XYZ file of C-alpha atoms in Angstrom:
407
model
C -52.039 -43.861 -65.978
C -49.423 -45.879 -64.055
C -47.651 -49.211 -64.144
C -47.006 -49.984 -60.462
C -48.724 -53.009 -58.928
C -49.207 -51.484 -55.490
C -49.549 -47.934 -54.253
C -50.770 -45.891 -51.328
C -54.390 -44.755 -51.612
C -55.826 -41.508 -50.303
C -59.180 -39.774 -50.026
C -59.237 -36.362 -51.685
C -62.957 -35.710 -52.122
C -66.015 -36.025 -49.874
C -69.706 -35.745 -50.676
C -72.859 -36.128 -48.605
C -76.624 -35.800 -48.896
C -77.981 -36.078 -45.376
C -80.635 -35.018 -42.921
C -78.111 -32.519 -41.564
C -77.476 -30.878 -44.916
C -76.105 -31.277 -48.411
C -72.330 -31.380 -48.801
C -69.708 -33.024 -46.611
C -68.870 -29.915 -44.634
C -72.492 -28.977 -43.923
C -73.064 -32.540 -42.745
C -69.925 -32.537 -40.600
C -70.772 -29.186 -39.025
C -74.035 -30.668 -37.764
C -72.306 -33.760 -36.403
C -69.615 -31.719 -34.659
C -72.236 -29.544 -32.976
C -74.225 -32.564 -31.804
C -77.193 -31.306 -33.799
C -80.067 -33.648 -34.604
C -81.215 -34.455 -38.126
C -84.239 -36.347 -36.826
C -87.765 -35.196 -37.671
C -91.317 -36.551 -38.106
C -91.530 -38.999 -41.000
C -92.841 -37.635 -44.297
C -91.661 -40.326 -46.711
C -94.518 -42.698 -45.939
C -97.685 -42.735 -43.861
C -96.422 -43.474 -40.351
C -99.804 -42.956 -38.737
C -100.143 -46.588 -37.690
C -96.830 -46.594 -35.803
C -96.391 -45.450 -32.200
C -92.892 -44.245 -33.197
C -92.849 -41.754 -36.058
C -89.397 -40.114 -36.074
C -86.555 -40.706 -38.509
C -83.500 -39.101 -40.086
C -85.059 -38.016 -43.392
C -83.560 -35.834 -46.103
C -86.103 -33.072 -46.663
C -86.481 -30.710 -49.596
C -83.476 -32.018 -51.526
C -83.532 -31.097 -55.205
C -81.215 -33.442 -57.167
C -81.197 -31.093 -60.164
C -79.314 -28.555 -58.067
C -76.353 -30.962 -57.923
C -76.569 -33.339 -60.876
C -75.138 -32.401 -64.266
C -75.653 -35.417 -66.549
C -78.463 -37.751 -65.517
C -82.195 -37.031 -65.548
C -83.637 -37.447 -62.026
C -86.897 -38.725 -63.515
C -85.121 -41.869 -64.718
C -83.620 -42.935 -61.376
C -84.798 -43.996 -57.944
C -84.265 -42.050 -54.729
C -81.288 -44.119 -53.550
C -79.565 -43.805 -56.909
C -80.083 -40.049 -56.846
C -78.598 -39.847 -53.345
C -75.539 -41.801 -54.521
C -75.056 -39.875 -57.754
C -75.470 -36.523 -56.011
C -72.992 -37.422 -53.268
C -70.542 -38.628 -55.925
C -70.835 -35.401 -57.904
C -70.223 -33.421 -54.702
C -67.193 -35.585 -53.864
C -65.700 -35.004 -57.309
C -66.235 -31.260 -56.960
C -64.674 -31.354 -53.496
C -61.638 -33.188 -54.888
C -61.090 -30.236 -57.254
C -60.104 -32.479 -60.132
C -61.026 -32.109 -63.798
C -64.049 -34.369 -64.381
C -62.791 -35.120 -67.896
C -59.541 -36.478 -66.461
C -61.481 -38.829 -64.222
C -63.915 -39.894 -66.949
C -61.138 -40.613 -69.443
C -59.152 -42.728 -66.964
C -59.871 -46.173 -65.555
C -62.458 -44.998 -63.077
C -65.424 -46.672 -61.421
C -67.654 -46.768 -58.387
C -68.625 -49.124 -55.614
C -71.685 -48.222 -53.555
C -73.162 -49.974 -50.521
C -76.861 -50.369 -49.787
C -79.267 -52.310 -47.602
C -82.672 -51.933 -49.243
C -81.738 -50.768 -52.734
C -84.457 -48.703 -54.363
C -86.874 -49.222 -51.480
C -88.963 -46.127 -52.184
C -89.619 -47.367 -55.728
C -90.484 -50.866 -54.495
C -92.978 -49.454 -52.018
C -94.565 -47.370 -54.775
C -94.966 -50.498 -56.901
C -96.279 -52.521 -53.967
C -99.018 -49.949 -53.398
C -99.942 -50.115 -57.083
C -100.051 -53.915 -56.971
C -102.292 -53.992 -53.891
C -104.582 -51.229 -55.135
C -104.924 -52.329 -58.751
C -103.118 -55.418 -60.026
C -99.712 -56.735 -61.011
C -100.448 -55.897 -64.637
C -101.077 -52.232 -63.757
C -97.566 -51.583 -62.412
C -95.919 -48.448 -63.756
C -93.272 -49.691 -66.244
C -91.117 -46.604 -65.691
C -91.009 -47.393 -61.979
C -90.257 -51.062 -62.636
C -87.160 -50.062 -64.620
C -85.830 -48.199 -61.569
C -85.962 -51.196 -59.210
C -82.693 -53.144 -59.764
C -80.216 -52.353 -56.992
C -77.304 -52.367 -59.441
C -78.636 -49.074 -60.786
C -77.406 -47.293 -57.650
C -73.754 -47.617 -58.693
C -74.797 -47.237 -62.330
C -76.250 -43.833 -61.452
C -72.844 -42.749 -60.141
C -71.034 -43.903 -63.282
C -73.653 -42.324 -65.530
C -73.502 -39.009 -63.678
C -69.709 -38.812 -63.725
C -69.186 -40.436 -67.121
C -67.208 -43.326 -65.650
C -66.698 -46.414 -67.803
C -65.013 -48.686 -65.247
C -66.411 -50.931 -62.554
C -69.888 -50.163 -61.173
C -70.522 -52.361 -58.144
C -73.503 -52.142 -55.827
C -72.687 -54.049 -52.637
C -75.643 -55.182 -50.536
C -74.133 -56.411 -47.281
C -76.710 -54.330 -45.425
C -75.485 -51.995 -42.699
C -71.779 -52.751 -43.237
C -72.022 -52.259 -47.001
C -70.220 -48.915 -47.293
C -67.161 -50.288 -45.519
C -67.174 -53.274 -47.879
C -67.409 -50.775 -50.733
C -64.506 -48.728 -49.392
C -62.346 -51.830 -49.031
C -63.170 -52.879 -52.597
C -62.397 -49.424 -53.985
C -59.152 -49.294 -52.016
C -58.064 -52.628 -53.500
C -58.904 -51.464 -57.017
C -56.721 -48.366 -56.751
C -53.952 -49.965 -54.683
C -53.544 -52.831 -57.147
C -53.527 -50.583 -60.194
C -56.772 -51.976 -61.610
C -58.308 -48.518 -61.383
C -56.873 -45.015 -61.517
C -59.701 -43.462 -59.520
C -62.656 -44.871 -57.593
C -65.755 -43.417 -55.977
C -66.833 -45.297 -52.870
C -69.879 -44.759 -50.694
C -73.395 -45.811 -49.835
C -77.043 -44.880 -50.251
C -80.412 -45.890 -48.835
C -83.892 -44.405 -48.615
C -86.398 -44.269 -45.787
C -88.919 -47.043 -46.192
C -91.884 -48.468 -44.354
C -90.710 -52.060 -44.219
C -87.409 -51.262 -42.466
C -89.222 -49.021 -39.992
C -91.784 -51.745 -39.334
C -89.158 -54.448 -39.106
C -87.059 -52.672 -36.519
C -90.206 -51.821 -34.572
C -91.283 -55.472 -34.494
C -87.792 -56.470 -33.366
C -88.114 -54.071 -30.435
C -85.054 -52.221 -31.699
C -86.668 -48.872 -32.545
C -86.330 -45.844 -30.273
C -89.337 -43.615 -29.784
C -87.720 -40.307 -30.706
C -84.064 -40.099 -29.628
C -81.097 -42.332 -30.429
C -78.567 -42.317 -27.567
C -75.761 -44.848 -28.132
C -73.749 -45.849 -25.043
C -76.167 -44.049 -22.751
C -77.582 -45.892 -19.757
C -81.101 -45.130 -21.004
C -80.601 -46.048 -24.665
C -83.536 -47.864 -26.232
C -82.827 -48.401 -29.917
C -82.228 -47.022 -33.374
C -83.943 -44.458 -35.552
C -84.190 -45.300 -39.241
C -82.628 -42.814 -41.629
C -81.558 -42.174 -45.206
C -78.972 -40.404 -47.301
C -76.049 -40.773 -49.666
C -72.308 -40.469 -49.094
C -69.268 -40.682 -51.357
C -65.482 -40.653 -51.050
C -63.146 -40.015 -53.985
C -60.039 -42.236 -53.941
C -56.809 -41.819 -55.881
C -53.118 -42.799 -55.602
C -51.098 -40.750 -53.133
C -48.454 -39.879 -55.736
C -51.076 -38.568 -58.147
C -52.755 -36.522 -55.429
C -49.452 -34.952 -54.426
C -48.472 -34.246 -58.027
C -51.658 -32.261 -58.643
C -51.488 -30.470 -55.281
C -54.675 -32.022 -53.980
C -56.015 -31.615 -50.461
C -55.571 -35.017 -48.859
C -58.098 -35.816 -46.154
C -56.780 -39.220 -45.171
C -54.990 -42.341 -46.322
C -56.831 -45.647 -46.492
C -54.504 -47.993 -44.609
C -56.479 -51.223 -44.864
C -59.589 -53.101 -43.885
C -60.955 -56.357 -42.534
C -64.141 -58.270 -43.337
C -65.736 -61.465 -42.060
C -69.104 -63.097 -41.461
C -69.861 -65.094 -38.353
C -73.064 -66.523 -39.934
C -74.281 -67.389 -36.434
C -77.554 -65.519 -36.023
C -79.771 -63.408 -38.312
C -79.797 -60.328 -36.082
C -77.636 -60.877 -32.984
C -74.008 -59.681 -33.275
C -71.154 -61.958 -32.183
C -68.430 -60.207 -30.122
C -65.813 -62.831 -30.912
C -66.366 -62.492 -34.641
C -66.232 -58.714 -34.403
C -62.985 -58.935 -32.450
C -61.559 -61.195 -35.164
C -62.588 -58.630 -37.769
C -60.811 -55.866 -35.833
C -57.642 -57.973 -35.711
C -57.887 -58.696 -39.426
C -58.229 -54.982 -40.183
C -55.191 -54.203 -38.041
C -53.124 -56.869 -39.810
C -54.180 -55.653 -43.231
C -53.386 -52.053 -42.319
C -50.113 -52.919 -40.577
C -51.073 -51.289 -37.295
C -51.232 -52.298 -33.638
C -54.125 -51.616 -31.235
C -52.030 -49.047 -29.349
C -51.810 -46.934 -32.518
C -55.582 -46.476 -32.863
C -56.556 -43.027 -31.584
C -60.304 -43.173 -32.150
C -63.076 -45.608 -33.100
C -66.095 -44.521 -35.109
C -68.506 -47.104 -33.756
C -71.332 -48.907 -35.460
C -73.132 -47.653 -32.346
C -76.785 -48.227 -33.196
C -78.077 -47.355 -29.738
C -79.693 -50.710 -29.005
C -78.728 -52.185 -25.634
C -77.378 -55.349 -27.264
C -75.364 -53.759 -30.066
C -73.518 -51.254 -27.911
C -72.674 -53.816 -25.228
C -71.498 -56.332 -27.838
C -69.405 -53.772 -29.674
C -67.670 -52.587 -26.507
C -67.052 -56.201 -25.449
C -65.386 -56.928 -28.818
C -63.250 -53.799 -28.581
C -62.129 -54.783 -25.067
C -61.129 -58.204 -26.339
C -58.663 -56.561 -28.735
C -57.627 -53.417 -26.862
C -57.667 -54.673 -23.289
C -57.876 -51.942 -20.660
C -56.747 -49.184 -23.008
C -59.881 -48.219 -24.955
C -59.649 -45.424 -27.509
C -62.466 -42.878 -27.513
C -65.433 -44.513 -29.244
C -68.408 -42.518 -30.510
C -71.431 -42.937 -32.760
C -72.694 -40.421 -35.303
C -75.984 -42.361 -35.526
C -76.940 -40.408 -32.416
C -77.381 -37.358 -34.655
C -78.620 -38.729 -37.977
C -80.105 -42.123 -37.150
C -79.180 -45.346 -38.905
C -78.672 -44.733 -42.631
C -78.418 -48.491 -43.252
C -76.105 -49.219 -46.197
C -74.724 -45.678 -46.090
C -73.918 -45.781 -42.361
C -70.246 -46.772 -42.405
C -69.714 -44.474 -45.394
C -70.847 -41.524 -43.309
C -68.558 -42.860 -40.585
C -65.621 -42.967 -43.011
C -66.344 -39.399 -44.088
C -66.240 -38.199 -40.478
C -63.037 -40.163 -39.870
C -61.417 -38.396 -42.834
C -62.392 -34.981 -41.517
C -61.356 -35.863 -37.965
C -57.876 -36.756 -39.241
C -57.616 -33.732 -41.501
C -59.075 -31.065 -39.210
C -58.137 -32.419 -35.782
C -61.174 -33.412 -33.705
C -63.125 -36.395 -32.406
C -66.736 -36.744 -33.608
C -69.206 -36.776 -30.713
C -72.026 -39.006 -29.590
C -75.025 -36.715 -29.209
C -77.709 -37.260 -26.574
C -75.489 -38.955 -23.972
C -76.497 -37.972 -20.451
C -74.859 -40.811 -18.543
C -72.531 -43.376 -20.047
C -73.863 -46.828 -19.229
C -71.788 -48.152 -16.283
C -72.629 -51.708 -17.400
C -70.323 -51.170 -20.375
C -67.421 -51.194 -17.938
C -64.686 -48.696 -17.117
C -62.874 -46.542 -19.610
C -65.661 -46.081 -22.202
C -65.386 -42.560 -23.611
C -68.224 -41.870 -26.086
C -67.128 -38.236 -26.614
C -70.489 -37.000 -25.319
C -72.267 -33.914 -26.607
C -70.087 -32.046 -29.067
C -66.847 -32.631 -30.955
C -63.602 -32.588 -29.002
C -60.358 -31.021 -30.267
C -57.747 -33.726 -30.805
C -54.966 -34.809 -33.142
C -55.803 -38.374 -34.179
C -53.322 -40.056 -36.496
C -54.964 -43.439 -37.070
C -58.677 -44.172 -36.709
C -60.917 -47.221 -36.983
C -64.350 -47.224 -38.642
C -66.894 -49.952 -37.798
C -69.690 -51.399 -39.899
C -71.740 -54.406 -38.761
C -74.840 -55.927 -40.324
C -77.586 -58.478 -39.855
C -76.397 -61.918 -40.839
C -73.041 -61.286 -39.179
C -71.465 -59.289 -42.018
C -68.689 -57.277 -40.377
C -66.452 -54.744 -42.124
C -63.871 -52.454 -40.541
C -61.742 -49.852 -42.298
C -58.591 -48.193 -40.985
C -57.688 -44.673 -42.045
C -54.689 -42.545 -41.192
C -53.341 -39.073 -41.549
C -51.344 -38.984 -44.782
C -47.652 -38.458 -44.035
């Protein structure tokens, strides 16, 4: 489609399948209102757990969204990703045939892959035997099928990357997609993330002491942990010039990103490494700390994560902290999709003029220090121009994306 070796990259389509609703704008309306998507767990038998709440997607019918793939042939995470991608393409208001005939691909982040399928097979193995596993279910297991589901649904013949850097994966995916379009290796890219509720993640976070009983309240003095969650999110990326030429609605420009891995501890975040990642993202995007108007935090709601994240931000920003909020307060922790949902809200915040809130905050933790503004309760009218989206993961995988209002 074009010959240039570098171009500006924008987001023109958004898609979401979430506990707050299907479609980016239904999802965002819930976030802006501080509404909760948390409910009693239905996806597995949680009877043996003292904590039984999660951010589940209930009553979603993939056939109502999908046009090409058969839901019976794909796992739950793949269906979340493909559905969000189809919604993003529709939201971009671009001819699907144009996208399919161009150099187009997808990159999708995940933590647990097709966890619902794996748990189904595990139950079969324990109940019967390894030889009695359902072969149709076995075919759904490979994590690479999550991005493959997106390409199959949209008819894309380019790259199909599933990135499994856990809870920072969607930001890694967005950075990869940005590079593909910016460098001219792809004409269009779909970026996002998908994960499904599963017993082992719920059990793991419970055993770590990181699970909240029923409410996630990042930055609050009484915060106690995360709530597990699920969903799929997608962003449609294209060159700025192409978007302008077709009269597209431009939500935001991807300015750059930073990634690193401190490789210090399996589960404990490192503030110095996170600060280095923030600096790397700023350098890549060509921005200074003073230009950042808002931070969409990783903000899990555990005492350690929130304190570490604020400490890292202070190391870079000094006494001038931008407003910093966490949408996990409303939907829980969607694992590999988390920073993708954050990127979606950043795009809408830039385009529509608001700051996403942190729900459930009664009293900002004074131990976090002065100047922490978690935008408590409901969205706040604002005019952000450049925003910062955080994604951190076990193992020290950090990924930060910078987005700006397209000028």
